[in-house]
Amino acid sequence: MRSLILISVYLSKDLFNRWLETPGAVLARVLIAVSLCLLFLFMSAGFSLTEQAMEKKIESFGVNTMIVRSIGPSPGQSRAGMGELLEPLGEQGTYFPFSMLYVNATLNSGKKGRIVLYDDASLPALAQLLGGLSKIRKPVFLTGYGYPEAMVERVRVRDFFFDAEVLRPPRVLRFVSLNVPVLFIPRSMGGGLANYTVQESVLFMARDPSELPGILKTTESLLKAEGFDRVELSSPIQWIGELEDIRGLRLKAQAFGGSFVALLIVLIFGSIAVFEYRQNVFATALFKSFGLHWAHLALRYLADSVFWLLLAFLLALELAKLFHSFVFRAAGFESGLLDLTLFNPYQFVGNQVLLLVLLVASLVAVLPVCQALRKPVGEVLG
């Protein structure tokens, strides 16, 4: 036992002296390992944030929601309107048909908004979306963020002017508004606006979300059979498949990224270990001639790699936290997703896969040295 302690102390002292003699090699290993760990951490965090953004999007719209869009009929073309054709959907949930104009509304601030024409018969469904009929005090109203609710805004549409009361839009209307103000005008008050080219649209919220996949397929087939061109049919339920695809892609990227990190660690750390072994081959032979087992020397090389890789791993976790907001804000992610107190992808426990990759790579990196250490002293010096 005493001999093992003495051997450990001596090898530790020798290892520490090597670090002092070759600070450049030590710094190079740490910087390379930290850089590789940061790339892996940011890649994994990017996929996780994308999944969270998709989940948030699905939650905000609701999995029971569907919106259908199509360009209005061309001059001379005779076909049923989309609102009339899909009217039976009203028996299965909230059914709101409307027309979206390709003309923009201009607010007092100069900001542009979208225009929706709705029929009087659609008012109950619209009131339900907005939280009750009492919310709609005037037939012409504006939904938008950043405006005081109940404020009256003068809005210009070409040569028409409307005094619209501002209402706070529900989250589901982001499907329609795309986060810009929307001016709602009854078709009976639209006058000549109805003569502009419109996009026929339907917003539908099923009472039973399990029925929505079948409704999507039926709606798409019906519209194609009725001669609707360039139909755009969207639903958060379709994004669930995309979310699963993102998760599968994340696993593949982590496997590829982990293999790439491991390969570079093996090549770089292994090359440095072999170079140090060749520099100290005579001292190593001398230790073995004194009865020191090759396994003790191999543990010295392994401890060297593991120590610096573990230090690089911990440094990378802290640096990733420091630059997280800057990196992903530049990548276009919402600030609400970047709060590390709510979601921290750089916790030690959550990155055990990367730690395992580093430990395995450190073991593989010293295998050539271990093989050389097992050779007899005479063969090494000969």
mmCIF file of C-alpha atoms in Angstrom:
data_model
loop_
_atom_site.group_PDB
_atom_site.id
_atom_site.type_symbol
_atom_site.label_atom_id
_atom_site.label_comp_id
_atom_site.label_asym_id
_atom_site.label_seq_id
_atom_site.Cartn_x
_atom_site.Cartn_y
_atom_site.Cartn_z
ATOM 1 C CA MET A 1 0.000 0.000 0.000
ATOM 2 C CA ARG A 2 2.836 2.318 0.884
ATOM 3 C CA SER A 3 4.506 1.641 -2.454
ATOM 4 C CA LEU A 4 1.318 2.479 -4.333
ATOM 5 C CA ILE A 5 1.062 5.793 -2.502
ATOM 6 C CA LEU A 6 4.678 6.609 -3.293
ATOM 7 C CA ILE A 7 4.188 5.657 -6.957
ATOM 8 C CA SER A 8 1.051 7.839 -7.187
ATOM 9 C CA VAL A 9 2.811 10.805 -5.605
ATOM 10 C CA TYR A 10 5.842 10.447 -7.853
ATOM 11 C CA LEU A 11 3.809 10.092 -11.055
ATOM 12 C CA SER A 12 1.583 13.034 -10.055
ATOM 13 C CA LYS A 13 4.644 15.166 -9.468
ATOM 14 C CA ASP A 14 6.107 14.069 -12.816
ATOM 15 C CA LEU A 15 2.822 14.865 -14.555
ATOM 16 C CA PHE A 16 2.664 18.327 -12.944
ATOM 17 C CA ASN A 17 6.249 19.061 -14.045
ATOM 18 C CA ARG A 18 5.354 18.055 -17.610
ATOM 19 C CA TRP A 19 2.506 20.562 -17.605
ATOM 20 C CA LEU A 20 4.856 23.304 -16.489
ATOM 21 C CA GLU A 21 7.416 22.351 -19.155
ATOM 22 C CA THR A 22 4.883 22.302 -22.020
ATOM 23 C CA PRO A 23 2.220 24.944 -21.287
ATOM 24 C CA GLY A 24 1.571 25.427 -25.019
ATOM 25 C CA ALA A 25 0.509 21.798 -25.483
ATOM 26 C CA VAL A 26 -1.703 21.997 -22.414
ATOM 27 C CA LEU A 27 -3.367 25.223 -23.580
ATOM 28 C CA ALA A 28 -3.891 23.840 -27.088
ATOM 29 C CA ARG A 29 -5.631 20.748 -25.753
ATOM 30 C CA VAL A 30 -7.901 22.754 -23.469
ATOM 31 C CA LEU A 31 -8.861 25.323 -26.121
ATOM 32 C CA ILE A 32 -9.598 22.647 -28.722
ATOM 33 C CA ALA A 33 -11.664 20.601 -26.265
ATOM 34 C CA VAL A 34 -13.598 23.673 -25.063
ATOM 35 C CA SER A 35 -14.336 24.709 -28.663
ATOM 36 C CA LEU A 36 -15.601 21.246 -29.587
ATOM 37 C CA CYS A 37 -17.744 21.056 -26.449
ATOM 38 C CA LEU A 38 -19.231 24.507 -27.144
ATOM 39 C CA LEU A 39 -20.153 23.509 -30.694
ATOM 40 C CA PHE A 40 -21.857 20.366 -29.419
ATOM 41 C CA LEU A 41 -23.668 22.245 -26.631
ATOM 42 C CA PHE A 42 -24.926 25.021 -28.909
ATOM 43 C CA MET A 43 -26.060 22.479 -31.495
ATOM 44 C CA SER A 44 -28.046 20.515 -28.910
ATOM 45 C CA ALA A 45 -29.454 23.700 -27.386
ATOM 46 C CA GLY A 46 -30.512 24.957 -30.829
ATOM 47 C CA PHE A 47 -32.537 21.814 -31.485
ATOM 48 C CA SER A 48 -34.068 21.948 -27.994
ATOM 49 C CA LEU A 49 -35.076 25.593 -28.437
ATOM 50 C CA THR A 50 -36.574 24.815 -31.854
ATOM 51 C CA GLU A 51 -38.648 22.051 -30.256
ATOM 52 C CA GLN A 52 -39.777 24.429 -27.517
ATOM 53 C CA ALA A 53 -40.722 27.104 -30.053
ATOM 54 C CA MET A 54 -42.750 24.547 -32.007
ATOM 55 C CA GLU A 55 -44.464 23.270 -28.849
ATOM 56 C CA LYS A 56 -45.280 26.844 -27.835
ATOM 57 C CA LYS A 57 -46.687 27.532 -31.293
ATOM 58 C CA ILE A 58 -48.875 24.417 -31.172
ATOM 59 C CA GLU A 59 -50.076 25.285 -27.669
ATOM 60 C CA SER A 60 -50.900 28.889 -28.602
ATOM 61 C CA PHE A 61 -53.031 27.941 -31.617
ATOM 62 C CA GLY A 62 -54.462 24.724 -30.244
ATOM 63 C CA VAL A 63 -54.355 21.293 -31.884
ATOM 64 C CA ASN A 64 -58.054 21.577 -32.764
ATOM 65 C CA THR A 65 -57.536 24.548 -35.122
ATOM 66 C CA MET A 66 -57.572 24.588 -38.925
ATOM 67 C CA ILE A 67 -57.325 27.445 -41.420
ATOM 68 C CA VAL A 68 -58.012 27.125 -45.134
ATOM 69 C CA ARG A 69 -56.979 29.741 -47.698
ATOM 70 C CA SER A 70 -57.522 30.023 -51.441
ATOM 71 C CA ILE A 71 -57.526 32.782 -54.047
ATOM 72 C CA GLY A 72 -61.010 33.997 -54.971
ATOM 73 C CA PRO A 73 -62.575 32.936 -58.284
ATOM 74 C CA SER A 74 -61.146 34.418 -61.460
ATOM 75 C CA PRO A 75 -63.341 36.641 -63.667
ATOM 76 C CA GLY A 76 -65.790 34.479 -65.576
ATOM 77 C CA GLN A 77 -65.232 31.500 -63.261
ATOM 78 C CA SER A 78 -68.340 30.159 -61.599
ATOM 79 C CA ARG A 79 -68.049 28.056 -58.470
ATOM 80 C CA ALA A 80 -69.433 27.930 -54.951
ATOM 81 C CA GLY A 81 -67.749 30.126 -52.370
ATOM 82 C CA MET A 82 -65.519 28.451 -49.806
ATOM 83 C CA GLY A 83 -67.621 29.748 -46.912
ATOM 84 C CA GLU A 84 -70.769 28.258 -48.389
ATOM 85 C CA LEU A 85 -69.095 24.992 -49.357
ATOM 86 C CA LEU A 86 -67.609 24.310 -45.904
ATOM 87 C CA GLU A 87 -70.599 25.592 -43.926
ATOM 88 C CA PRO A 88 -71.479 22.107 -42.541
ATOM 89 C CA LEU A 89 -68.311 22.361 -40.418
ATOM 90 C CA GLY A 90 -70.252 24.745 -38.176
ATOM 91 C CA GLU A 91 -71.991 21.699 -36.688
ATOM 92 C CA GLN A 92 -68.660 20.296 -35.467
ATOM 93 C CA GLY A 93 -67.133 23.397 -33.886
ATOM 94 C CA THR A 94 -66.488 27.122 -34.263
ATOM 95 C CA TYR A 95 -66.697 28.034 -37.947
ATOM 96 C CA PHE A 96 -65.596 31.500 -39.110
ATOM 97 C CA PRO A 97 -65.494 32.187 -42.900
ATOM 98 C CA PHE A 98 -63.947 35.482 -44.027
ATOM 99 C CA SER A 99 -62.173 37.168 -46.927
ATOM 100 C CA MET A 100 -58.672 38.588 -46.652
ATOM 101 C CA LEU A 101 -57.989 41.527 -48.969
ATOM 102 C CA TYR A 102 -54.685 41.939 -50.771
ATOM 103 C CA VAL A 103 -54.974 45.670 -50.009
ATOM 104 C CA ASN A 104 -53.292 46.974 -46.844
ATOM 105 C CA ALA A 105 -54.809 49.286 -44.256
ATOM 106 C CA THR A 106 -52.736 52.268 -43.075
ATOM 107 C CA LEU A 107 -52.840 53.275 -39.411
ATOM 108 C CA ASN A 108 -52.209 56.793 -38.035
ATOM 109 C CA SER A 109 -48.637 55.819 -37.195
ATOM 110 C CA GLY A 110 -48.060 54.774 -40.806
ATOM 111 C CA LYS A 111 -47.950 51.103 -39.855
ATOM 112 C CA LYS A 112 -49.570 48.703 -42.312
ATOM 113 C CA GLY A 113 -52.275 46.262 -41.364
ATOM 114 C CA ARG A 114 -54.277 43.491 -42.991
ATOM 115 C CA ILE A 115 -57.987 43.708 -43.871
ATOM 116 C CA VAL A 116 -60.652 41.095 -43.193
ATOM 117 C CA LEU A 117 -64.189 41.240 -44.621
ATOM 118 C CA TYR A 118 -66.741 39.176 -42.705
ATOM 119 C CA ASP A 119 -70.437 38.434 -43.227
ATOM 120 C CA ASP A 120 -73.098 39.278 -40.662
ATOM 121 C CA ALA A 121 -73.808 35.567 -40.309
ATOM 122 C CA SER A 122 -70.189 35.044 -39.156
ATOM 123 C CA LEU A 123 -70.526 37.515 -36.282
ATOM 124 C CA PRO A 124 -71.429 34.894 -33.592
ATOM 125 C CA ALA A 125 -68.338 32.818 -34.428
ATOM 126 C CA LEU A 126 -66.155 35.944 -34.492
ATOM 127 C CA ALA A 127 -67.565 37.044 -31.125
ATOM 128 C CA GLN A 128 -66.757 33.604 -29.712
ATOM 129 C CA LEU A 129 -63.147 33.909 -30.888
ATOM 130 C CA LEU A 130 -62.822 37.364 -29.329
ATOM 131 C CA GLY A 131 -64.288 36.327 -25.975
ATOM 132 C CA GLY A 132 -67.926 37.335 -26.254
ATOM 133 C CA LEU A 133 -70.302 39.558 -28.193
ATOM 134 C CA SER A 134 -69.897 42.303 -25.586
ATOM 135 C CA LYS A 135 -66.312 42.786 -26.778
ATOM 136 C CA ILE A 136 -67.538 43.955 -30.207
ATOM 137 C CA ARG A 137 -69.135 47.334 -29.562
ATOM 138 C CA LYS A 138 -68.689 48.553 -33.152
ATOM 139 C CA PRO A 139 -68.943 46.566 -36.404
ATOM 140 C CA VAL A 140 -65.581 47.916 -37.612
ATOM 141 C CA PHE A 141 -62.741 47.145 -35.212
ATOM 142 C CA LEU A 142 -58.969 46.658 -35.173
ATOM 143 C CA THR A 143 -57.056 43.843 -33.463
ATOM 144 C CA GLY A 144 -53.393 44.400 -32.708
ATOM 145 C CA TYR A 145 -50.712 44.268 -30.032
ATOM 146 C CA GLY A 146 -49.156 47.408 -28.567
ATOM 147 C CA TYR A 147 -52.331 49.515 -28.716
ATOM 148 C CA PRO A 148 -54.508 50.502 -25.725
ATOM 149 C CA GLU A 149 -57.682 48.433 -25.723
ATOM 150 C CA ALA A 150 -60.905 50.362 -26.500
ATOM 151 C CA MET A 151 -58.917 53.148 -28.169
ATOM 152 C CA VAL A 152 -60.419 54.435 -31.446
ATOM 153 C CA GLU A 153 -57.946 54.438 -34.333
ATOM 154 C CA ARG A 154 -58.505 56.229 -37.646
ATOM 155 C CA VAL A 155 -57.580 53.762 -40.412
ATOM 156 C CA ARG A 156 -57.268 54.527 -44.122
ATOM 157 C CA VAL A 157 -57.890 51.982 -46.859
ATOM 158 C CA ARG A 158 -57.212 53.549 -50.255
ATOM 159 C CA ASP A 159 -59.849 56.327 -50.436
ATOM 160 C CA PHE A 160 -61.907 54.998 -47.510
ATOM 161 C CA PHE A 161 -61.557 55.969 -43.844
ATOM 162 C CA PHE A 162 -62.784 53.948 -40.860
ATOM 163 C CA ASP A 163 -62.860 54.750 -37.148
ATOM 164 C CA ALA A 164 -62.039 51.391 -35.612
ATOM 165 C CA GLU A 165 -62.066 50.441 -31.947
ATOM 166 C CA VAL A 166 -58.962 48.520 -30.843
ATOM 167 C CA LEU A 167 -59.454 45.017 -29.402
ATOM 168 C CA ARG A 168 -56.815 42.680 -28.037
ATOM 169 C CA PRO A 169 -56.511 39.730 -30.445
ATOM 170 C CA PRO A 170 -56.799 36.175 -29.102
ATOM 171 C CA ARG A 171 -53.815 33.917 -29.690
ATOM 172 C CA VAL A 172 -55.646 31.836 -32.294
ATOM 173 C CA LEU A 173 -56.011 34.896 -34.564
ATOM 174 C CA ARG A 174 -52.243 34.944 -35.040
ATOM 175 C CA PHE A 175 -53.054 32.314 -37.641
ATOM 176 C CA VAL A 176 -54.809 35.103 -39.532
ATOM 177 C CA SER A 177 -52.876 38.207 -38.550
ATOM 178 C CA LEU A 178 -49.301 36.893 -38.653
ATOM 179 C CA ASN A 179 -48.678 39.259 -35.691
ATOM 180 C CA VAL A 180 -49.659 42.451 -37.581
ATOM 181 C CA PRO A 181 -52.775 44.598 -36.941
ATOM 182 C CA VAL A 182 -55.968 43.394 -38.626
ATOM 183 C CA LEU A 183 -58.902 45.630 -39.577
ATOM 184 C CA PHE A 184 -62.240 43.768 -39.457
ATOM 185 C CA ILE A 185 -64.974 45.246 -41.686
ATOM 186 C CA PRO A 186 -68.486 43.828 -42.285
ATOM 187 C CA ARG A 187 -68.981 43.015 -45.937
ATOM 188 C CA SER A 188 -72.113 45.182 -45.906
ATOM 189 C CA MET A 189 -69.964 48.223 -45.005
ATOM 190 C CA GLY A 190 -67.063 47.361 -47.292
ATOM 191 C CA GLY A 191 -68.561 49.024 -50.338
ATOM 192 C CA GLY A 192 -66.121 48.932 -53.233
ATOM 193 C CA LEU A 193 -63.516 47.046 -51.179
ATOM 194 C CA ALA A 194 -65.284 43.797 -52.050
ATOM 195 C CA ASN A 195 -64.341 44.360 -55.696
ATOM 196 C CA TYR A 196 -60.633 43.938 -54.941
ATOM 197 C CA THR A 197 -59.045 40.534 -55.282
ATOM 198 C CA VAL A 198 -59.628 38.593 -52.098
ATOM 199 C CA GLN A 199 -58.276 35.489 -50.453
ATOM 200 C CA GLU A 200 -61.148 33.251 -49.390
ATOM 201 C CA SER A 201 -60.431 31.872 -45.926
ATOM 202 C CA VAL A 202 -62.016 29.755 -43.215
ATOM 203 C CA LEU A 203 -60.948 29.464 -39.588
ATOM 204 C CA PHE A 204 -62.301 26.354 -37.890
ATOM 205 C CA MET A 205 -61.898 25.074 -34.315
ATOM 206 C CA ALA A 206 -63.166 21.526 -33.812
ATOM 207 C CA ARG A 207 -64.920 20.606 -30.585
ATOM 208 C CA ASP A 208 -63.239 17.190 -30.707
ATOM 209 C CA PRO A 209 -59.531 17.447 -31.730
ATOM 210 C CA SER A 210 -59.468 13.723 -32.597
ATOM 211 C CA GLU A 211 -61.817 14.408 -35.527
ATOM 212 C CA LEU A 212 -59.564 17.078 -37.068
ATOM 213 C CA PRO A 213 -57.232 14.766 -39.094
ATOM 214 C CA GLY A 214 -60.253 13.334 -40.912
ATOM 215 C CA ILE A 215 -61.716 16.822 -41.434
ATOM 216 C CA LEU A 216 -58.418 18.005 -42.937
ATOM 217 C CA LYS A 217 -58.347 15.209 -45.498
ATOM 218 C CA THR A 218 -62.041 15.604 -46.372
ATOM 219 C CA THR A 219 -61.733 19.388 -46.745
ATOM 220 C CA GLU A 220 -58.701 19.135 -49.010
ATOM 221 C CA SER A 221 -60.361 16.526 -51.250
ATOM 222 C CA LEU A 222 -63.622 18.507 -51.437
ATOM 223 C CA LEU A 223 -61.939 21.779 -52.428
ATOM 224 C CA LYS A 224 -59.855 20.123 -55.107
ATOM 225 C CA ALA A 225 -62.945 18.415 -56.516
ATOM 226 C CA GLU A 226 -64.758 21.780 -56.605
ATOM 227 C CA GLY A 227 -62.002 23.422 -58.652
ATOM 228 C CA PHE A 228 -60.190 25.443 -55.985
ATOM 229 C CA ASP A 229 -56.630 26.204 -57.099
ATOM 230 C CA ARG A 230 -53.632 26.685 -54.828
ATOM 231 C CA VAL A 231 -55.416 25.712 -51.647
ATOM 232 C CA GLU A 232 -53.385 26.291 -48.476
ATOM 233 C CA LEU A 233 -54.561 24.173 -45.577
ATOM 234 C CA SER A 234 -52.781 24.615 -42.229
ATOM 235 C CA SER A 235 -53.255 23.165 -38.773
ATOM 236 C CA PRO A 236 -51.065 22.809 -35.661
ATOM 237 C CA ILE A 237 -51.901 19.114 -35.720
ATOM 238 C CA GLN A 238 -49.679 18.890 -38.798
ATOM 239 C CA TRP A 239 -46.843 20.482 -36.833
ATOM 240 C CA ILE A 240 -46.851 17.575 -34.388
ATOM 241 C CA GLY A 241 -45.337 15.431 -37.141
ATOM 242 C CA GLU A 242 -42.794 18.158 -37.817
ATOM 243 C CA LEU A 243 -41.983 18.235 -34.101
ATOM 244 C CA GLU A 244 -41.296 14.495 -34.138
ATOM 245 C CA ASP A 245 -39.092 14.990 -37.199
ATOM 246 C CA ILE A 246 -37.113 17.692 -35.362
ATOM 247 C CA ARG A 247 -36.612 15.369 -32.387
ATOM 248 C CA GLY A 248 -35.423 12.588 -34.649
ATOM 249 C CA LEU A 249 -33.076 14.979 -36.424
ATOM 250 C CA ARG A 250 -31.724 16.160 -33.062
ATOM 251 C CA LEU A 251 -30.822 12.601 -32.081
ATOM 252 C CA LYS A 252 -29.075 12.028 -35.405
ATOM 253 C CA ALA A 253 -27.214 15.348 -35.133
ATOM 254 C CA GLN A 254 -26.112 14.529 -31.591
ATOM 255 C CA ALA A 255 -24.872 11.116 -32.698
ATOM 256 C CA PHE A 256 -22.965 12.624 -35.618
ATOM 257 C CA GLY A 257 -21.688 15.559 -33.539
ATOM 258 C CA GLY A 258 -20.621 13.263 -30.709
ATOM 259 C CA SER A 259 -18.744 11.033 -33.143
ATOM 260 C CA PHE A 260 -17.044 14.069 -34.677
ATOM 261 C CA VAL A 261 -16.005 15.405 -31.250
ATOM 262 C CA ALA A 262 -14.738 11.972 -30.184
ATOM 263 C CA LEU A 263 -12.732 11.519 -33.390
ATOM 264 C CA LEU A 264 -10.980 14.879 -33.070
ATOM 265 C CA ILE A 265 -10.270 14.310 -29.365
ATOM 266 C CA VAL A 266 -8.771 10.902 -30.107
ATOM 267 C CA LEU A 267 -6.589 12.265 -32.914
ATOM 268 C CA ILE A 268 -5.368 15.376 -31.061
ATOM 269 C CA PHE A 269 -4.984 13.991 -27.546
ATOM 270 C CA GLY A 270 -3.674 10.677 -28.873
ATOM 271 C CA SER A 271 -1.034 12.410 -31.011
ATOM 272 C CA ILE A 272 0.146 14.518 -28.073
ATOM 273 C CA ALA A 273 0.263 11.445 -25.792
ATOM 274 C CA VAL A 274 2.344 9.497 -28.345
ATOM 275 C CA PHE A 275 4.668 12.479 -28.808
ATOM 276 C CA GLU A 276 5.214 12.769 -25.032
ATOM 277 C CA TYR A 277 5.813 9.029 -24.771
ATOM 278 C CA ARG A 278 8.507 9.152 -27.450
ATOM 279 C CA GLN A 279 10.164 12.087 -25.713
ATOM 280 C CA ASN A 280 10.247 10.185 -22.419
ATOM 281 C CA VAL A 281 10.858 6.688 -23.706
ATOM 282 C CA PHE A 282 14.143 6.273 -21.835
ATOM 283 C CA ALA A 283 12.717 7.579 -18.555
ATOM 284 C CA THR A 284 9.773 5.238 -18.985
ATOM 285 C CA ALA A 285 12.109 2.295 -19.614
ATOM 286 C CA LEU A 286 14.029 3.234 -16.484
ATOM 287 C CA PHE A 287 10.843 3.258 -14.393
ATOM 288 C CA LYS A 288 9.909 -0.182 -15.694
ATOM 289 C CA SER A 289 13.392 -1.537 -15.012
ATOM 290 C CA PHE A 290 12.913 -0.496 -11.383
ATOM 291 C CA GLY A 291 9.810 -2.674 -11.235
ATOM 292 C CA LEU A 292 7.097 -0.103 -12.042
ATOM 293 C CA HIS A 293 4.171 -1.845 -13.755
ATOM 294 C CA TRP A 294 3.091 -0.598 -17.184
ATOM 295 C CA ALA A 295 -0.477 -0.092 -15.907
ATOM 296 C CA HIS A 296 0.729 2.581 -13.469
ATOM 297 C CA LEU A 297 2.296 4.521 -16.339
ATOM 298 C CA ALA A 298 -0.805 4.038 -18.477
ATOM 299 C CA LEU A 299 -2.963 5.491 -15.691
ATOM 300 C CA ARG A 300 -0.684 8.522 -15.668
ATOM 301 C CA TYR A 301 -1.444 9.213 -19.352
ATOM 302 C CA LEU A 302 -5.147 8.486 -18.866
ATOM 303 C CA ALA A 303 -5.371 10.809 -15.853
ATOM 304 C CA ASP A 304 -3.691 13.536 -17.912
ATOM 305 C CA SER A 305 -6.328 13.311 -20.677
ATOM 306 C CA VAL A 306 -9.308 12.921 -18.337
ATOM 307 C CA PHE A 307 -8.287 15.885 -16.169
ATOM 308 C CA TRP A 308 -8.016 18.353 -19.046
ATOM 309 C CA LEU A 309 -11.115 17.061 -20.818
ATOM 310 C CA LEU A 310 -13.179 17.324 -17.632
ATOM 311 C CA LEU A 311 -11.885 20.859 -17.083
ATOM 312 C CA ALA A 312 -12.711 21.759 -20.710
ATOM 313 C CA PHE A 313 -16.209 20.302 -20.278
ATOM 314 C CA LEU A 314 -16.905 22.420 -17.182
ATOM 315 C CA LEU A 315 -15.476 25.551 -18.826
ATOM 316 C CA ALA A 316 -17.625 24.952 -21.908
ATOM 317 C CA LEU A 317 -20.778 24.699 -19.763
ATOM 318 C CA GLU A 318 -20.050 28.054 -18.124
ATOM 319 C CA LEU A 319 -19.101 29.754 -21.415
ATOM 320 C CA ALA A 320 -22.251 28.399 -23.071
ATOM 321 C CA LYS A 321 -24.378 29.965 -20.320
ATOM 322 C CA LEU A 322 -22.525 33.255 -20.774
ATOM 323 C CA PHE A 323 -23.015 33.449 -24.560
ATOM 324 C CA HIS A 324 -26.363 31.632 -24.779
ATOM 325 C CA SER A 325 -28.553 34.720 -25.096
ATOM 326 C CA PHE A 326 -26.243 36.450 -27.571
ATOM 327 C CA VAL A 327 -25.895 33.419 -29.872
ATOM 328 C CA PHE A 328 -29.553 32.443 -30.066
ATOM 329 C CA ARG A 329 -30.941 35.971 -30.154
ATOM 330 C CA ALA A 330 -28.730 36.495 -33.214
ATOM 331 C CA ALA A 331 -30.182 33.242 -34.611
ATOM 332 C CA GLY A 332 -33.703 34.721 -34.394
ATOM 333 C CA PHE A 333 -35.158 32.981 -31.327
ATOM 334 C CA GLU A 334 -37.670 34.841 -29.159
ATOM 335 C CA SER A 335 -36.309 36.357 -25.955
ATOM 336 C CA GLY A 336 -38.914 34.451 -23.931
ATOM 337 C CA LEU A 337 -37.273 31.167 -24.892
ATOM 338 C CA LEU A 338 -33.778 32.266 -23.850
ATOM 339 C CA ASP A 339 -34.332 32.613 -20.096
ATOM 340 C CA LEU A 340 -31.938 30.109 -18.509
ATOM 341 C CA THR A 341 -33.948 30.155 -15.279
ATOM 342 C CA LEU A 342 -36.848 28.587 -17.202
ATOM 343 C CA PHE A 343 -34.866 26.273 -19.460
ATOM 344 C CA ASN A 344 -31.150 25.612 -18.992
ATOM 345 C CA PRO A 345 -29.670 23.187 -21.543
ATOM 346 C CA TYR A 346 -26.200 23.527 -19.992
ATOM 347 C CA GLN A 347 -26.684 21.727 -16.703
ATOM 348 C CA PHE A 348 -24.110 19.097 -15.779
ATOM 349 C CA VAL A 349 -26.752 16.391 -15.373
ATOM 350 C CA GLY A 350 -28.357 17.130 -18.741
ATOM 351 C CA ASN A 351 -25.116 16.736 -20.701
ATOM 352 C CA GLN A 352 -23.937 13.344 -19.542
ATOM 353 C CA VAL A 353 -23.877 12.115 -23.146
ATOM 354 C CA LEU A 354 -21.188 14.650 -24.024
ATOM 355 C CA LEU A 355 -19.278 13.807 -20.842
ATOM 356 C CA LEU A 356 -19.411 10.097 -21.710
ATOM 357 C CA VAL A 357 -18.159 10.885 -25.237
ATOM 358 C CA LEU A 358 -15.187 12.758 -23.765
ATOM 359 C CA LEU A 359 -14.336 9.978 -21.298
ATOM 360 C CA VAL A 360 -14.505 7.281 -23.974
ATOM 361 C CA ALA A 361 -12.424 9.434 -26.341
ATOM 362 C CA SER A 362 -9.784 9.987 -23.627
ATOM 363 C CA LEU A 363 -9.550 6.227 -23.089
ATOM 364 C CA VAL A 364 -9.219 5.471 -26.806
ATOM 365 C CA ALA A 365 -6.639 8.264 -27.201
ATOM 366 C CA VAL A 366 -4.172 6.577 -24.819
ATOM 367 C CA LEU A 367 -4.571 3.050 -26.228
ATOM 368 C CA PRO A 368 -1.529 3.378 -28.565
ATOM 369 C CA VAL A 369 0.584 4.491 -25.594
ATOM 370 C CA CYS A 370 -0.759 1.609 -23.490
ATOM 371 C CA GLN A 371 0.213 -0.801 -26.254
ATOM 372 C CA ALA A 372 3.740 0.659 -26.337
ATOM 373 C CA LEU A 373 4.068 0.546 -22.529
ATOM 374 C CA ARG A 374 3.370 -3.194 -22.523
ATOM 375 C CA LYS A 375 6.480 -3.914 -24.579
ATOM 376 C CA PRO A 376 9.503 -5.296 -22.713
ATOM 377 C CA VAL A 377 12.270 -2.805 -21.812
ATOM 378 C CA GLY A 378 14.774 -4.527 -24.063
ATOM 379 C CA GLU A 379 12.467 -4.313 -27.072
ATOM 380 C CA VAL A 380 11.783 -0.622 -26.450
ATOM 381 C CA LEU A 381 15.457 0.356 -26.112
ATOM 382 C CA GLY A 382 16.555 -1.952 -28.908
#
